[in-house]
Short mmCIF file of C-alpha atoms in Angstrom, two decimals:
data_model
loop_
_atom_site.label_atom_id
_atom_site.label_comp_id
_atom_site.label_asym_id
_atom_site.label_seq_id
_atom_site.Cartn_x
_atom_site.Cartn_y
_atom_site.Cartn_z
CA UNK A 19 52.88 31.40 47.20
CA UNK A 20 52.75 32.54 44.05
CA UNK A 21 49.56 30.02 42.96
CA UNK A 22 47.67 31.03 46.00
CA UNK A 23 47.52 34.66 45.04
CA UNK A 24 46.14 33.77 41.43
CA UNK A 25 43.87 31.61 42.86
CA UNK A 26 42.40 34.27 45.08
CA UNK A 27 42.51 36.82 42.50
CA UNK A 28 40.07 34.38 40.46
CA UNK A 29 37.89 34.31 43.04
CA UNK A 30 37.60 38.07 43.82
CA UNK A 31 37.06 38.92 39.88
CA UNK A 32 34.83 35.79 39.76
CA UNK A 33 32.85 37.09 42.70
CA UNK A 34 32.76 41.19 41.10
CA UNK A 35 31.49 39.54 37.87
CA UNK A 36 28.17 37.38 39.56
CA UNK A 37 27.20 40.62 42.17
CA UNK A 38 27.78 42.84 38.32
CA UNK A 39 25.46 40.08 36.46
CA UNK A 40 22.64 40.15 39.61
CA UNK A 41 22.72 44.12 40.06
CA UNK A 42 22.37 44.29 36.18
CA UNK A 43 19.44 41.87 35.98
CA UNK A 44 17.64 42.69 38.90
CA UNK A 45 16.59 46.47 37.14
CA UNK A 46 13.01 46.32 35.70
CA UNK A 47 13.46 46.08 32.31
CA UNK A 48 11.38 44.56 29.53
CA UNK A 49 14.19 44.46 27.08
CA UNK A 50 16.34 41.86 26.57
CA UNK A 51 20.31 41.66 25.61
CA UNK A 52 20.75 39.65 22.07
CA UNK A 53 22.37 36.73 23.97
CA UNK A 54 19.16 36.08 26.44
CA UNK A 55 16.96 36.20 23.38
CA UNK A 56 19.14 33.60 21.66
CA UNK A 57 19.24 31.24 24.43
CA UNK A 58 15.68 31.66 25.68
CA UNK A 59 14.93 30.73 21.82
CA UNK A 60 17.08 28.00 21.23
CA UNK A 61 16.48 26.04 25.00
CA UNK A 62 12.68 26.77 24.00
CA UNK A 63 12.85 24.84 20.73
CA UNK A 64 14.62 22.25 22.30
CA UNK A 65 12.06 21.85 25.26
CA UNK A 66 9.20 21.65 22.14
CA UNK A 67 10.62 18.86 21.03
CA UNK A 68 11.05 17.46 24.26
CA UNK A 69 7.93 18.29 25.50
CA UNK A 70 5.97 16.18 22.35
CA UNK A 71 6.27 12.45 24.19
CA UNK A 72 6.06 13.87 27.81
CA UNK A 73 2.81 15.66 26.91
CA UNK A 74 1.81 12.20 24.80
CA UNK A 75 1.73 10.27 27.88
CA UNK A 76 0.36 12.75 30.31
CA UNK A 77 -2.31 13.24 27.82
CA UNK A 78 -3.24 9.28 27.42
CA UNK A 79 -2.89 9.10 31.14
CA UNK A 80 -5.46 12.15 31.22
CA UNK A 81 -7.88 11.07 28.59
CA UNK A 82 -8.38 7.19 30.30
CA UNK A 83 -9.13 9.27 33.88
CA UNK A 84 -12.04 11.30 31.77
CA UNK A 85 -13.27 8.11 30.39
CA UNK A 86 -15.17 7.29 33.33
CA UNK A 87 -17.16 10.74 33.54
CA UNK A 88 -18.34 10.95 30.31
CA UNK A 89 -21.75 9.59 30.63
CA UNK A 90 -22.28 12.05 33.45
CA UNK A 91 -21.09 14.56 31.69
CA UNK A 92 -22.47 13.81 28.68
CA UNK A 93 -26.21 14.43 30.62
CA UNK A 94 -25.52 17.63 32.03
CA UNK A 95 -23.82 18.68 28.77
CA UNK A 96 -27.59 18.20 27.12
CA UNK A 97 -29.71 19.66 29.93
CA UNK A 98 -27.22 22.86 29.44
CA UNK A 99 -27.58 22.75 25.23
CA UNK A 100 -30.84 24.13 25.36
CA UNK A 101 -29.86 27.20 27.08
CA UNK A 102 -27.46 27.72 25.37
CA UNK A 103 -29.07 27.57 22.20
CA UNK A 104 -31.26 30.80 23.63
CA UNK A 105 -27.99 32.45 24.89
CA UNK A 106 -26.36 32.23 21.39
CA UNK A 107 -30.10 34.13 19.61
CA UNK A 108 -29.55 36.61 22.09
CA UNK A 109 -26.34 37.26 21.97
CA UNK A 110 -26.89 37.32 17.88
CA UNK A 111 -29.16 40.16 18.42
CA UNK A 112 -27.30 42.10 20.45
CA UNK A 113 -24.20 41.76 18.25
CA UNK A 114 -26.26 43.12 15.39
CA UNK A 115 -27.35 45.98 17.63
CA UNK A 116 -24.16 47.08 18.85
CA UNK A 117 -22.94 47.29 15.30
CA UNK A 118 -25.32 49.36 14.57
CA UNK A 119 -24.90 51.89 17.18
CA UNK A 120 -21.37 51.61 16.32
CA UNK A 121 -22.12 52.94 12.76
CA UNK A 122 -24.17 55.50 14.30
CA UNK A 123 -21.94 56.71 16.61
CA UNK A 124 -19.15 56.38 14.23
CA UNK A 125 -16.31 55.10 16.14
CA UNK A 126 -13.73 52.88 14.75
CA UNK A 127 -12.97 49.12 16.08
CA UNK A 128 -10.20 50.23 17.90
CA UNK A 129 -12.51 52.80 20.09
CA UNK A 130 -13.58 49.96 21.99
CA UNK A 131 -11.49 49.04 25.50
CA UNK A 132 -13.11 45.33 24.61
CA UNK A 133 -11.96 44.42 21.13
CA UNK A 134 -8.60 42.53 20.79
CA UNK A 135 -6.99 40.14 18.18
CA UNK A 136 -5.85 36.41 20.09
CA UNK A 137 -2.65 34.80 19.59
CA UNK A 138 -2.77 30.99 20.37
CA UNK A 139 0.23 29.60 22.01
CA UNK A 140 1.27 26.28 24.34
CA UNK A 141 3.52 26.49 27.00
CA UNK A 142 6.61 24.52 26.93
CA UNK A 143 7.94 25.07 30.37
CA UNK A 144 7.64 26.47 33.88
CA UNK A 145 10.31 27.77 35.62
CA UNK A 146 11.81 25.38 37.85
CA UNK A 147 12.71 27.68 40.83
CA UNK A 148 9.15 28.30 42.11
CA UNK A 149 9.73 31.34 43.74
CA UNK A 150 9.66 32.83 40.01
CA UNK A 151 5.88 32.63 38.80
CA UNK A 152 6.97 32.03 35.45
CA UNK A 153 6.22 30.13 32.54
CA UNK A 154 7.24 29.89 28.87
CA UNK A 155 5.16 29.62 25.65
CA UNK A 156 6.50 29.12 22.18
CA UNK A 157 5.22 32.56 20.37
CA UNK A 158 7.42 35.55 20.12
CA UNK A 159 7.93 38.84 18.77
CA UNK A 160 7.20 37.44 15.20
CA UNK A 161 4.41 35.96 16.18
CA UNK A 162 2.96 39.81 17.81
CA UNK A 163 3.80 39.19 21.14
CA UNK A 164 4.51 41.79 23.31
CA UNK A 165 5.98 42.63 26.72
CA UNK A 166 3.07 43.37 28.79
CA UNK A 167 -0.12 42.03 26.56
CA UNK A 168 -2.41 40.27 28.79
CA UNK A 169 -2.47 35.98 28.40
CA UNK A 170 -5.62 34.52 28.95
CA UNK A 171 -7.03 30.64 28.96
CA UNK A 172 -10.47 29.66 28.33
CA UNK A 173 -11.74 30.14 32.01
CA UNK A 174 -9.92 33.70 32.72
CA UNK A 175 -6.58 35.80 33.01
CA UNK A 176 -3.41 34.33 34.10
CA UNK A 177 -0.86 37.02 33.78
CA UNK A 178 1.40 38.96 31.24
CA UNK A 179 4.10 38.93 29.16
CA UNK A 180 6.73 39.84 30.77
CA UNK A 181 9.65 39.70 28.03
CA UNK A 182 9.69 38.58 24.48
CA UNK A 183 12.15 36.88 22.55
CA UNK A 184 11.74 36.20 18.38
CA UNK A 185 10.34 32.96 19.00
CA UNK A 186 9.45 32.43 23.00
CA UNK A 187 8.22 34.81 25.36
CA UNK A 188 7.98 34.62 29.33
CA UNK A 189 4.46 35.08 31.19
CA UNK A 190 4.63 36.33 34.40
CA UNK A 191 1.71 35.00 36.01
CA UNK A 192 -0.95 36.33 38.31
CA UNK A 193 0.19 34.98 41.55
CA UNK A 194 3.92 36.21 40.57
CA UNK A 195 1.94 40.29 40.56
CA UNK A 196 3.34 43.00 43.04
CA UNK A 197 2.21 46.40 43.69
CA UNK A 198 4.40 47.43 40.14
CA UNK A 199 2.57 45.60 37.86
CA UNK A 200 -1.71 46.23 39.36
CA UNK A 201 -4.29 45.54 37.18
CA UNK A 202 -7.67 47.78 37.21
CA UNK A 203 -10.43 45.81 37.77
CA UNK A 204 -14.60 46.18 37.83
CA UNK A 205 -16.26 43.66 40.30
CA UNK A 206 -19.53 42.99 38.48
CA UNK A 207 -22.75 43.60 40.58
CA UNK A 208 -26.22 42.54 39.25
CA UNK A 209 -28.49 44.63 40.78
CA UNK A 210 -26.52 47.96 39.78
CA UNK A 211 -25.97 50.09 36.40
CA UNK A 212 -22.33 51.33 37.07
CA UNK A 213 -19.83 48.58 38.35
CA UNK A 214 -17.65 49.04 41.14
CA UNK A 215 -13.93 49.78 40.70
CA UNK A 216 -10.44 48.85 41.84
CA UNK A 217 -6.82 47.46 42.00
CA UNK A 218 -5.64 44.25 42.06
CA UNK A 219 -2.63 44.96 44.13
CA UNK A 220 -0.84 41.35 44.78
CA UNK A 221 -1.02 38.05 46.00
CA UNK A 222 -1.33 36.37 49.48
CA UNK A 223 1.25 33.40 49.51
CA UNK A 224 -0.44 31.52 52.65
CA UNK A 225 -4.01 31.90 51.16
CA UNK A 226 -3.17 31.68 47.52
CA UNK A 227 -5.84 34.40 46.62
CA UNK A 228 -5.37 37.76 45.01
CA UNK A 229 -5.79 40.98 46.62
CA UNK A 230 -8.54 43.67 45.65
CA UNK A 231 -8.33 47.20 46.95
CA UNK A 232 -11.49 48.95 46.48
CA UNK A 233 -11.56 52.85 44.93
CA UNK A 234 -14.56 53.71 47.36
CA UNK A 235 -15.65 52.20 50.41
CA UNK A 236 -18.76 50.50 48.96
CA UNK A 237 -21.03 47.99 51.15
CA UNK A 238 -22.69 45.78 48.43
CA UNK A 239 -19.30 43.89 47.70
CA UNK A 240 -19.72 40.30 48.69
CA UNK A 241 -18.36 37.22 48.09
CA UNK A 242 -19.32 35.56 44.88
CA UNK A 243 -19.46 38.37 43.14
CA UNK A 244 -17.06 38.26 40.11
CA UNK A 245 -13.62 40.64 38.93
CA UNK A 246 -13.31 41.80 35.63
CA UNK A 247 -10.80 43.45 34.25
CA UNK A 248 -11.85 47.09 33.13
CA UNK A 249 -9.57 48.19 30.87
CA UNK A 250 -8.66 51.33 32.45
CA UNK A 251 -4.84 50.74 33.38
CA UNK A 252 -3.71 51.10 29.73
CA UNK A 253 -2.36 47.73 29.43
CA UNK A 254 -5.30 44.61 29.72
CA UNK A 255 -8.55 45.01 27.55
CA UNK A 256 -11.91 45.50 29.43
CA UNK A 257 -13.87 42.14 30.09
CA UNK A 258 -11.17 39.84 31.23
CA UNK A 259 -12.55 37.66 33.71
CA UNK A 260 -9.95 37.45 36.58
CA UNK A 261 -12.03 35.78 39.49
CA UNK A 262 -14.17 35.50 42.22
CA UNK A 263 -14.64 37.53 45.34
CA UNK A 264 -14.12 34.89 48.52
CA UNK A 265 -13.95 37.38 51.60
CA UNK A 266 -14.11 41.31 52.23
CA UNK A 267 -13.17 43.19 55.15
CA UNK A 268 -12.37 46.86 55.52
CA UNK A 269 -8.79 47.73 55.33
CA UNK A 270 -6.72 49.23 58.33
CA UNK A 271 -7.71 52.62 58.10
CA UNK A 272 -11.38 51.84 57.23
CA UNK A 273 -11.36 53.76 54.42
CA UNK A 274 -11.75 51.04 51.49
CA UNK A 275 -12.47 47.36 51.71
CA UNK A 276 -10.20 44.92 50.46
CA UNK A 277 -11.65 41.56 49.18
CA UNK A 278 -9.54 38.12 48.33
CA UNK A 279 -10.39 37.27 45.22
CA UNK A 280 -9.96 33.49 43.51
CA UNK A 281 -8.51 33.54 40.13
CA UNK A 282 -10.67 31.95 37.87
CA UNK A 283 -7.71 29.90 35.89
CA UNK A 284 -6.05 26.80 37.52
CA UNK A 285 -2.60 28.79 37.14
CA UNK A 286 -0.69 25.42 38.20
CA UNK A 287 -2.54 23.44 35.24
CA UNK A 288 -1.60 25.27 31.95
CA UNK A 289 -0.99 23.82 28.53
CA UNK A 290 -2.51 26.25 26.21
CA UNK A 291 -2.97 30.23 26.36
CA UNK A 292 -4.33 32.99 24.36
CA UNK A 293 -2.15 35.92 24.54
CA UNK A 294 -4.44 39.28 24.27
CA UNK A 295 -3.54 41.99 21.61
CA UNK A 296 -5.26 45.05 22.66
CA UNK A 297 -6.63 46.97 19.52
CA UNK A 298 -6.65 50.32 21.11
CA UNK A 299 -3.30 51.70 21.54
CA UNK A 300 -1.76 51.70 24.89
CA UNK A 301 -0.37 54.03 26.76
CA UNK A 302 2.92 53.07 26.25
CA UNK A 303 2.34 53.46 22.78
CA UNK A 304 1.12 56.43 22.91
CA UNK A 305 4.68 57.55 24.64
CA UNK A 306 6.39 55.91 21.81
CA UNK A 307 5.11 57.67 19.40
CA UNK A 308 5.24 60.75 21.23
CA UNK A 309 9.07 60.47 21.45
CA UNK A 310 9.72 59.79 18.52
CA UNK A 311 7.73 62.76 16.95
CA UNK A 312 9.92 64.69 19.97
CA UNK A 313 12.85 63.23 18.29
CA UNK A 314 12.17 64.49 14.88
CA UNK A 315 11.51 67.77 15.92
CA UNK A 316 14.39 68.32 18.23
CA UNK B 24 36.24 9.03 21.19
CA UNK B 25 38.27 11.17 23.19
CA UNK B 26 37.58 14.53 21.80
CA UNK B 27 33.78 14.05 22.16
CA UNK B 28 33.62 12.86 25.74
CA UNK B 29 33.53 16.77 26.90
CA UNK B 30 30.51 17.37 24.44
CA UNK B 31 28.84 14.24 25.10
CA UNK B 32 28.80 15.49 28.97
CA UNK B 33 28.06 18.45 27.73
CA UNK B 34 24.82 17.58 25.52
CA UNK B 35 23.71 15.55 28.20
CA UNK B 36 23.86 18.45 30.64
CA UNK B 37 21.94 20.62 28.46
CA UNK B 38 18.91 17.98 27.78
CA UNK B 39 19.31 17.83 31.73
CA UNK B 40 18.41 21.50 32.24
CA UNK B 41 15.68 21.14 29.52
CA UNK B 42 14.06 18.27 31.54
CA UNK B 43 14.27 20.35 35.01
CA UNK B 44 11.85 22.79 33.14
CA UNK B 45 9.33 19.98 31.78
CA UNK B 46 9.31 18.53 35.06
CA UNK B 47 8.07 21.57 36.56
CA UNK B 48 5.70 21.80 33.94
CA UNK B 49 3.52 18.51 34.90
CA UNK B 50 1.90 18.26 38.04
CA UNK B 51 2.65 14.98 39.69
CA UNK B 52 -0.08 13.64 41.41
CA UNK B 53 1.44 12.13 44.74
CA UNK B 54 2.70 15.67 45.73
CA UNK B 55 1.01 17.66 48.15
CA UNK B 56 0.38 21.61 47.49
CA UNK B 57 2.41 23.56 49.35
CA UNK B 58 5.36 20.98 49.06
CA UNK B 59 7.77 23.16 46.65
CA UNK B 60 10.37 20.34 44.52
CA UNK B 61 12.56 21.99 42.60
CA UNK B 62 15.01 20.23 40.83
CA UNK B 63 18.82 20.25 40.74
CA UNK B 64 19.24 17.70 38.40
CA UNK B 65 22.12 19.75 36.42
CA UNK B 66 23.85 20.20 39.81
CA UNK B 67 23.79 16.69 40.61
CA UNK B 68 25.08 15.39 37.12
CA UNK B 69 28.25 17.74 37.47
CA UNK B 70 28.64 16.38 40.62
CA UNK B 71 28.70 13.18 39.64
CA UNK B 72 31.66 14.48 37.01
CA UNK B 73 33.10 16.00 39.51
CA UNK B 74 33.19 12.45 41.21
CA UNK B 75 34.22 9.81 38.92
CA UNK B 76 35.26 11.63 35.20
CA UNK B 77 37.94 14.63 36.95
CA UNK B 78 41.63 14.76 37.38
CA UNK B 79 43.10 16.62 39.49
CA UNK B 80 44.44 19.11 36.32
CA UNK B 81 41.23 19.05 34.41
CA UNK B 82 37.80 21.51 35.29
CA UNK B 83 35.64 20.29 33.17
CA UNK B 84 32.56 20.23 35.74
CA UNK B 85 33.47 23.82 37.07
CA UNK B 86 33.06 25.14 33.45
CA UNK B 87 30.07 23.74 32.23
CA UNK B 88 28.52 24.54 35.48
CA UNK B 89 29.12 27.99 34.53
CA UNK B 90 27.83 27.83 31.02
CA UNK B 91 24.95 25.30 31.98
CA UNK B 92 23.43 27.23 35.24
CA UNK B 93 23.76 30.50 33.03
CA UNK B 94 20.93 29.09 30.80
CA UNK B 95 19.31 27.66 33.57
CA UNK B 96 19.56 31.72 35.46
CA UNK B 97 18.46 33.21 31.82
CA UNK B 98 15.62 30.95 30.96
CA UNK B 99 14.06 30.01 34.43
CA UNK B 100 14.69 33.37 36.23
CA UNK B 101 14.88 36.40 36.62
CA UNK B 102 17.95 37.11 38.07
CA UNK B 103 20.95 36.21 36.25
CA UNK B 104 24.27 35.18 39.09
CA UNK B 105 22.55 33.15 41.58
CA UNK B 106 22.65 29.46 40.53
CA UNK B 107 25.79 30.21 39.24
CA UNK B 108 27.23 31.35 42.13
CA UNK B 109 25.55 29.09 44.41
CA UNK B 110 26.23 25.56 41.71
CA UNK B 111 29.81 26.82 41.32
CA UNK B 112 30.91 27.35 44.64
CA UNK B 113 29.33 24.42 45.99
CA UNK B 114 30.84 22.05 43.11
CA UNK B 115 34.27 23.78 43.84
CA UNK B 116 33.92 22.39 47.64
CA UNK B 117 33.33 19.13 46.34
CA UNK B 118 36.00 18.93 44.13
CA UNK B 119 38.75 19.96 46.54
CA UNK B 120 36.94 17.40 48.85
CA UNK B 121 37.32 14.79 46.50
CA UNK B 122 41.04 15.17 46.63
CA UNK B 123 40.65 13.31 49.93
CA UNK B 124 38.16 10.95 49.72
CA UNK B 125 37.28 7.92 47.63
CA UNK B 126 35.05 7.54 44.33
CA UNK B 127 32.23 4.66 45.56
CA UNK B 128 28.72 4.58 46.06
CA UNK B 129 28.44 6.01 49.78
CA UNK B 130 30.34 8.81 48.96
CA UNK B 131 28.11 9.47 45.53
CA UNK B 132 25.09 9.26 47.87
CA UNK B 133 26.42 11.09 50.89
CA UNK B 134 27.81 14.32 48.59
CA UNK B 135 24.62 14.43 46.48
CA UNK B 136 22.55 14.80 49.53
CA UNK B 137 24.80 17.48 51.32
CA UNK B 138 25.63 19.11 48.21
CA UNK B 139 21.95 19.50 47.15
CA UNK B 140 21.06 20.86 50.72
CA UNK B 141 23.57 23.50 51.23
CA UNK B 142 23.20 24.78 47.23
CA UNK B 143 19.69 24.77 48.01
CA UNK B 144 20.56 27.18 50.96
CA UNK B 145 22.80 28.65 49.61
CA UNK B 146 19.79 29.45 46.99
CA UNK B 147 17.49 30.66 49.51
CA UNK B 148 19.75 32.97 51.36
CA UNK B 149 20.89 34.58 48.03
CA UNK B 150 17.42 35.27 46.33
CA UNK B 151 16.60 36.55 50.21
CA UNK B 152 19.23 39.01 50.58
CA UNK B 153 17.76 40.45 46.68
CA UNK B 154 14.21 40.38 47.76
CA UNK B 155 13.04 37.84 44.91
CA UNK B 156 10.52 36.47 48.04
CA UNK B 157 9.76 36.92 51.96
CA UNK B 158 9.72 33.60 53.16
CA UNK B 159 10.67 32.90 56.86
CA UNK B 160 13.17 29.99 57.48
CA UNK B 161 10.78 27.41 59.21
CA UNK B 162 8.63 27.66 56.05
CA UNK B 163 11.08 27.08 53.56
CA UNK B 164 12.56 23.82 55.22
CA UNK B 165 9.34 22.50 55.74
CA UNK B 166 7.74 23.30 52.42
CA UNK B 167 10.70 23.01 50.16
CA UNK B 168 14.11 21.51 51.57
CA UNK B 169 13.10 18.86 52.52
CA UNK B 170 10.72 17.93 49.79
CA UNK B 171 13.49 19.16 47.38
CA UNK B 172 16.05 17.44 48.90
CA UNK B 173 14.14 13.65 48.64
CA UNK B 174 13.35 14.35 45.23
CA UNK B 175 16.68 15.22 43.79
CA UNK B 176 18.42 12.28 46.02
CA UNK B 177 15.97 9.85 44.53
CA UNK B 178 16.85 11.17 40.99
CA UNK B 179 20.71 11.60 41.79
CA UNK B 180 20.01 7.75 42.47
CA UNK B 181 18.56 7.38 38.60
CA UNK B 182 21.65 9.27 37.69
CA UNK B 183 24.04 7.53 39.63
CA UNK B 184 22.53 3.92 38.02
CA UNK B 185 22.89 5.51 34.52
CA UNK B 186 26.00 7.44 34.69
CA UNK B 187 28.63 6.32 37.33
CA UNK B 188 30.18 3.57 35.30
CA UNK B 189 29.95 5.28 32.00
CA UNK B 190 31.93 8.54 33.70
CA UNK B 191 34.39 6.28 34.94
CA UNK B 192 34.51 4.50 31.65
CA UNK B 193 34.74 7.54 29.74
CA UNK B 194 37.57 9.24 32.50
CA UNK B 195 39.82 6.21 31.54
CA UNK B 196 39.28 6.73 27.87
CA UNK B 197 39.66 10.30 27.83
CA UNK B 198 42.90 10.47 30.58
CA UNK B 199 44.96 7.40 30.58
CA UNK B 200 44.28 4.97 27.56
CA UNK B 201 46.66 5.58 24.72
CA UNK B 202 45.51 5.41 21.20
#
């Protein structure tokens, strides 16, 4: 009688323990507790090492595929050198230029929504439950990385940190976004001066595109057209490219059009990022510093 | 010999979690899209513990099921509890069953397939109740139970070919040989 009770006395504290651990976790908070930091860190060296011959293979696997393209893409690679070679003059010239309207204006580097310093990392795992968009990548807080700079591969934006440890940090990525985390975006139109603006507000799960909700209810948005980021929300840098408009239609009120947009990046193929350190301070660090000047007073 | 056993399992549960997350990492070619595998290859170690290394005095499975699917809740999720909960409680059921039945090959196979199905309710019903996602029943069993559930059977097959007579080999040198 006696061993029955304790056993279901375990249970109960057992079972007020897990629904403690999920209520405390499931708050939005970018901050970690000591002990998460230390086990993301150490379970994130350990999948480096791991991750050297699985990567190895993959990669020799990879590279034998590619083999058979490269004469085809060794002859569009030189058709496209020449333009290039006219692209790079230009955009020489224009460098030179904006520097010196720069100096004439007489703005600092960290004026500009654009500029931002890169931090190279690999990822080292995804998570395995794939309703978390998640991955891992082996820089941390003493690398720079933040909660909440932007990550980036070659082709466009992926996501954003979403907590940092001393040596790993999580990325949530863009198909993981909800309406709390929106990005402010500019959908580049050629034939116009000022680009059109708007939120990314989420992701559709059955069509595996993003959503764009328009500020205005503008008719030249049309598929093809390409998303930038625009630097606005106080968070990403302007001139991330995030993707490309597929469909528009007018939302159910009529009053803006919402487009599906295509991110650019394969988010299911990643093995190196860039993680984006904005140069002009962000908002939130603007608050920071705010309290803290609050504090001394007070 | 005897004091290591427990770490040995333990070590080996750890690289276990380590590999769920590189796994998820590559994309295997033979998959389709939508087909979600996730993999409870922790789960299906301990159950193999649970099966062939446990007395009926010892929890060794039950604990490092709580310390392993901790790091697997703090490094692959969000939300800390769930695969605890939902590893836990189904290893406990299978470890009171056990008491009954027999340690051979059909019962290996037949408690790593339902054990990974109902944790891998068990899973969805949990994160459903939070929110974490909004999928409707007929989607998940088609897109991921089922595809989840062949995977980890044919690896709880790789495991069983490794493992089962080392566990029962290292159960007899931990419990009853005398040295």
């Amino acid at each position: 009688m006696f061993y029955k009770k304790r056993r279901l006395f375990i249970l109960m504290i057992s079972l007020i323990i897990i629904v403690g651990l999920i209520g405390f976790s499931l708050r939005e908070r970018t901050e970690l507790t000591i002990m998460e930091d230390f086990i993301h860190d150490s379970v994130g060296w350990a999948q480096e090492v791991i991750n050297k011959p699985i990567s190895f293979t993959t990669g020799v696997a990879n590279n034998i595929k590619e083999i058979r393209n490269v004469y085809r893409e060794n002859q569009q690679l030189k058709s496209s050198l020449d333009e290039i070679r006219q692209l790079e003059y230009e955009n020489q010239e224009l460098t030179k230029e904006i520097d010196e309207l720069k100096e004439v204006m007489d703005k600092s580097e960290s004026d500009f929504l654009q500029n931002f310093e890169a931090i190279q990392a690999s990822v080292v795992a995804r998570s395995k439950d794939q309703w978390f968009k998640q991955i891992t990548i082996n820089k941390g807080t003493q690398d720079g990385v933040q909660p909440n700079m932007s990550v980036i591969t070659g082709k466009g934006m992926i996501g954003k940190v979403q907590t940092s440890s001393p040596f790993t940090s999580t990325v949530l990525l863009l198909n993981g976004f909800d309406r709390t985390n929106r990005i402010s975006v500019n959908v580049f139109e050629e034939e116009k001066e000022t680009d059109n603006s708007g939120f990314i507000v989420g992701y559709d799960e059955e069509s595996e595109l993003l959503l764009l909700e328009m500020n205005d209810n503008d008719g030249n948005l049309e598929e093809g057209q390409y998303v930038f980021s625009s630097g606005l929300g106080g968070v990403f840098p302007k001139g991330l490219e995030i993707g490309e408009v597929v469909d528009v239609e007018a939302d159910r009120y009529e009053l803006t059009s919402i487009a599906h947009v295509k991110p650019s990046a394969d988010l299911e193929d990643l093995n190196h990022v860039i993680v984006i350190d904005r140069s002009m301070t962000t908002v939130d660090e603007i608050e920071e510093v705010e309290e803290q000047t609050e504090e001394d007073e007070s | 010999m005897k004091r290591m056993i427990p770490f040995l399992i333990a070590l080996i549960s750890f690289l276990l979690v380590i590999l769920e997350g590189s796994l998820a990492q590559i994309s295997l070619p033979f998959l389709k899209d939508e087909w979600i595998n996730v993999s409870h290859f922790l789960f299906i170690f301990l159950l193999y513990v649970t099966i062939f290394f446990e007395k009926e005095s010892t929890y060794y499975a039950i604990a490092l099921s709580i310390i392993f699917s901790l790091i697997n809740d703090i490094v692959y999720t969000d939300v800390i509890g769930v695969y605890v909960f939902a590893y836990t409680a189904v290893l406990y059921a299978a470890r009171v069953l056990m008491k009954i039945l027999q340690s051979n090959f059909v019962i290996a196979l037949l408690m790593t397939t339902v054990g990974v199905v109902v944790t891998d309710i068990l899973i969805f019903f949990l994160y459903n109740i939070i929110q974490v996602h909004v999928q409707s029943w007929s989607m998940y069993w088609q897109n991921r139970l089922i595809p989840t559930s062949i995977w980890n059977i044919l690896f709880g097959l790789l495991i069983y070919l490794i493992f089962a007579k080392k566990l029962t080999k290292w159960s007899y040198i931990k419990f009853e040989r005398a040295d």
